[in-house]
């Protein structure tokens, strides 16, 4: 029952991230206020997704798989750091009203799309092969709690970006 839900959750998060980024990108020229709000939502969802992977999912998979999987986790964590760096750069530029963001946006989305592709191709198969229904259920519940905590606490982009960078 839960074996397929993780795939749906990942895909749903990925689609939401991509949709929010596109909405931000399309509104940035005409409506800076909406663009900033949309970028904040994008950053919050990306933050919760990264936290879930690094705090919940990766430790479970590392414990079960070790060796080979450590390389996959290390690569994913490096990509998370890159994504956070791009978020910080874009956030600073948005706060200053700097519209010279094209390269940073391209770098962010290029990294994010590659990361999502690896998750969907590698992570899903490892989850299905090696985690029990109960472990998947627990991981999904933990992800929902992390997302809920971020949105209920009303964290803004400054605290979100700062928190990711310090973890």
One Martini backbone bead per residue (centre of mass of N, CA, C, O) as a GRO file, in nm:
protein
  167
    1UNK     BB    1   0.058   0.062  -0.023
    2UNK     BB    2   0.330   0.248   0.033
    3UNK     BB    3   0.523   0.183  -0.207
    4UNK     BB    4   0.383   0.413  -0.404
    5UNK     BB    5   0.364   0.683  -0.235
    6UNK     BB    6   0.648   0.796  -0.251
    7UNK     BB    7   0.636   0.857  -0.553
    8UNK     BB    8   0.402   1.058  -0.532
    9UNK     BB    9   0.539   1.253  -0.336
   10UNK     BB   10   0.779   1.327  -0.503
   11UNK     BB   11   0.628   1.419  -0.759
   12UNK     BB   12   0.460   1.635  -0.621
   13UNK     BB   13   0.697   1.806  -0.524
   14UNK     BB   14   0.831   1.848  -0.797
   15UNK     BB   15   0.592   1.984  -0.935
   16UNK     BB   16   0.561   2.215  -0.735
   17UNK     BB   17   0.838   2.335  -0.770
   18UNK     BB   18   0.819   2.387  -1.075
   19UNK     BB   19   0.563   2.563  -1.066
   20UNK     BB   20   0.671   2.783  -0.874
   21UNK     BB   21   0.909   2.870  -1.041
   22UNK     BB   22   0.747   2.952  -1.290
   23UNK     BB   23   0.576   3.164  -1.145
   24UNK     BB   24   0.806   3.337  -1.059
   25UNK     BB   25   0.934   3.388  -1.338
   26UNK     BB   26   0.664   3.512  -1.468
   27UNK     BB   27   0.642   3.755  -1.229
   28UNK     BB   28   0.913   3.926  -1.193
   29UNK     BB   29   0.864   4.165  -1.400
   30UNK     BB   30   0.557   4.261  -1.297
   31UNK     BB   31   0.572   4.119  -0.980
   32UNK     BB   32   0.767   4.129  -0.711
   33UNK     BB   33   0.585   4.044  -0.479
   34UNK     BB   34   0.490   3.774  -0.596
   35UNK     BB   35   0.768   3.660  -0.651
   36UNK     BB   36   0.863   3.650  -0.356
   37UNK     BB   37   0.637   3.467  -0.248
   38UNK     BB   38   0.689   3.231  -0.441
   39UNK     BB   39   0.983   3.185  -0.364
   40UNK     BB   40   0.924   3.117  -0.069
   41UNK     BB   41   0.761   2.864  -0.122
   42UNK     BB   42   0.977   2.716  -0.275
   43UNK     BB   43   1.189   2.716  -0.045
   44UNK     BB   44   1.016   2.564   0.166
   45UNK     BB   45   0.976   2.302   0.006
   46UNK     BB   46   1.272   2.241  -0.041
   47UNK     BB   47   1.349   2.231   0.253
   48UNK     BB   48   1.164   1.996   0.342
   49UNK     BB   49   1.281   1.793   0.143
   50UNK     BB   50   1.570   1.797   0.245
   51UNK     BB   51   1.515   1.724   0.539
   52UNK     BB   52   1.385   1.454   0.488
   53UNK     BB   53   1.621   1.320   0.351
   54UNK     BB   54   1.850   1.381   0.574
   55UNK     BB   55   1.679   1.283   0.841
   56UNK     BB   56   1.525   1.017   0.725
   57UNK     BB   57   1.601   0.860   0.459
   58UNK     BB   58   1.912   0.833   0.450
   59UNK     BB   59   1.961   0.682   0.719
   60UNK     BB   60   1.800   0.431   0.640
   61UNK     BB   61   1.959   0.359   0.381
   62UNK     BB   62   2.243   0.351   0.501
   63UNK     BB   63   2.185   0.123   0.703
   64UNK     BB   64   2.089  -0.091   0.486
   65UNK     BB   65   2.328  -0.039   0.245
   66UNK     BB   66   2.561   0.137   0.235
   67UNK     BB   67   2.822   0.184   0.043
   68UNK     BB   68   2.694   0.262  -0.239
   69UNK     BB   69   2.484   0.462  -0.115
   70UNK     BB   70   2.682   0.676  -0.007
   71UNK     BB   71   2.735   0.808  -0.283
   72UNK     BB   72   2.447   0.901  -0.335
   73UNK     BB   73   2.420   1.073  -0.079
   74UNK     BB   74   2.660   1.260  -0.124
   75UNK     BB   75   2.554   1.379  -0.387
   76UNK     BB   76   2.287   1.488  -0.275
   77UNK     BB   77   2.417   1.676  -0.062
   78UNK     BB   78   2.570   1.850  -0.263
   79UNK     BB   79   2.316   1.947  -0.409
   80UNK     BB   80   2.189   2.082  -0.168
   81UNK     BB   81   2.409   2.295  -0.133
   82UNK     BB   82   2.372   2.423  -0.409
   83UNK     BB   83   2.076   2.501  -0.375
   84UNK     BB   84   2.120   2.687  -0.134
   85UNK     BB   85   2.308   2.884  -0.273
   86UNK     BB   86   2.102   2.974  -0.488
   87UNK     BB   87   1.889   3.075  -0.294
   88UNK     BB   88   2.060   3.294  -0.160
   89UNK     BB   89   2.125   3.459  -0.408
   90UNK     BB   90   1.833   3.515  -0.497
   91UNK     BB   91   1.733   3.640  -0.239
   92UNK     BB   92   1.925   3.880  -0.235
   93UNK     BB   93   1.838   3.997  -0.508
   94UNK     BB   94   1.539   4.036  -0.440
   95UNK     BB   95   1.583   4.231  -0.199
   96UNK     BB   96   1.746   4.445  -0.395
   97UNK     BB   97   1.620   4.435  -0.701
   98UNK     BB   98   1.781   4.238  -0.867
   99UNK     BB   99   1.752   4.134  -1.220
  100UNK     BB  100   2.027   3.957  -1.228
  101UNK     BB  101   1.911   3.609  -1.245
  102UNK     BB  102   1.937   3.406  -1.479
  103UNK     BB  103   2.182   3.226  -1.406
  104UNK     BB  104   2.082   3.139  -1.124
  105UNK     BB  105   1.822   3.007  -1.224
  106UNK     BB  106   1.954   2.803  -1.413
  107UNK     BB  107   2.127   2.663  -1.199
  108UNK     BB  108   1.903   2.576  -1.012
  109UNK     BB  109   1.728   2.412  -1.219
  110UNK     BB  110   1.943   2.221  -1.319
  111UNK     BB  111   2.002   2.092  -1.045
  112UNK     BB  112   1.713   2.010  -0.971
  113UNK     BB  113   1.648   1.828  -1.217
  114UNK     BB  114   1.877   1.627  -1.170
  115UNK     BB  115   1.796   1.548  -0.885
  116UNK     BB  116   1.512   1.445  -0.948
  117UNK     BB  117   1.598   1.226  -1.146
  118UNK     BB  118   1.761   1.058  -0.946
  119UNK     BB  119   1.539   1.005  -0.748
  120UNK     BB  120   1.339   0.866  -0.951
  121UNK     BB  121   1.553   0.638  -1.038
  122UNK     BB  122   1.702   0.550  -0.765
  123UNK     BB  123   1.540   0.585  -0.500
  124UNK     BB  124   1.282   0.427  -0.562
  125UNK     BB  125   1.409   0.145  -0.599
  126UNK     BB  126   1.537   0.132  -0.315
  127UNK     BB  127   1.282   0.156  -0.152
  128UNK     BB  128   1.130  -0.089  -0.264
  129UNK     BB  129   1.356  -0.306  -0.207
  130UNK     BB  130   1.438  -0.214   0.124
  131UNK     BB  131   1.157  -0.123   0.227
  132UNK     BB  132   0.907  -0.129   0.423
  133UNK     BB  133   0.595  -0.037   0.473
  134UNK     BB  134   0.650   0.091   0.752
  135UNK     BB  135   0.894   0.266   0.671
  136UNK     BB  136   0.746   0.432   0.461
  137UNK     BB  137   0.526   0.541   0.643
  138UNK     BB  138   0.715   0.687   0.840
  139UNK     BB  139   0.851   0.871   0.631
  140UNK     BB  140   0.593   1.015   0.532
  141UNK     BB  141   0.506   1.124   0.808
  142UNK     BB  142   0.765   1.289   0.854
  143UNK     BB  143   0.733   1.471   0.610
  144UNK     BB  144   0.463   1.596   0.688
  145UNK     BB  145   0.570   1.721   0.951
  146UNK     BB  146   0.785   1.904   0.835
  147UNK     BB  147   0.598   2.067   0.655
  148UNK     BB  148   0.407   2.160   0.876
  149UNK     BB  149   0.615   2.305   1.056
  150UNK     BB  150   0.700   2.518   0.850
  151UNK     BB  151   0.414   2.642   0.790
  152UNK     BB  152   0.316   2.696   1.083
  153UNK     BB  153   0.567   2.878   1.171
  154UNK     BB  154   0.620   3.092   0.935
  155UNK     BB  155   0.857   3.078   0.773
  156UNK     BB  156   1.093   3.248   0.619
  157UNK     BB  157   1.340   3.276   0.397
  158UNK     BB  158   1.563   3.350   0.590
  159UNK     BB  159   1.525   3.100   0.779
  160UNK     BB  160   1.536   2.882   0.567
  161UNK     BB  161   1.812   2.935   0.441
  162UNK     BB  162   1.971   2.934   0.707
  163UNK     BB  163   1.894   2.647   0.797
  164UNK     BB  164   2.011   2.488   0.563
  165UNK     BB  165   2.308   2.597   0.585
  166UNK     BB  166   2.331   2.475   0.900
  167UNK     BB  167   2.284   2.145   0.825
   0.00000   0.00000   0.00000
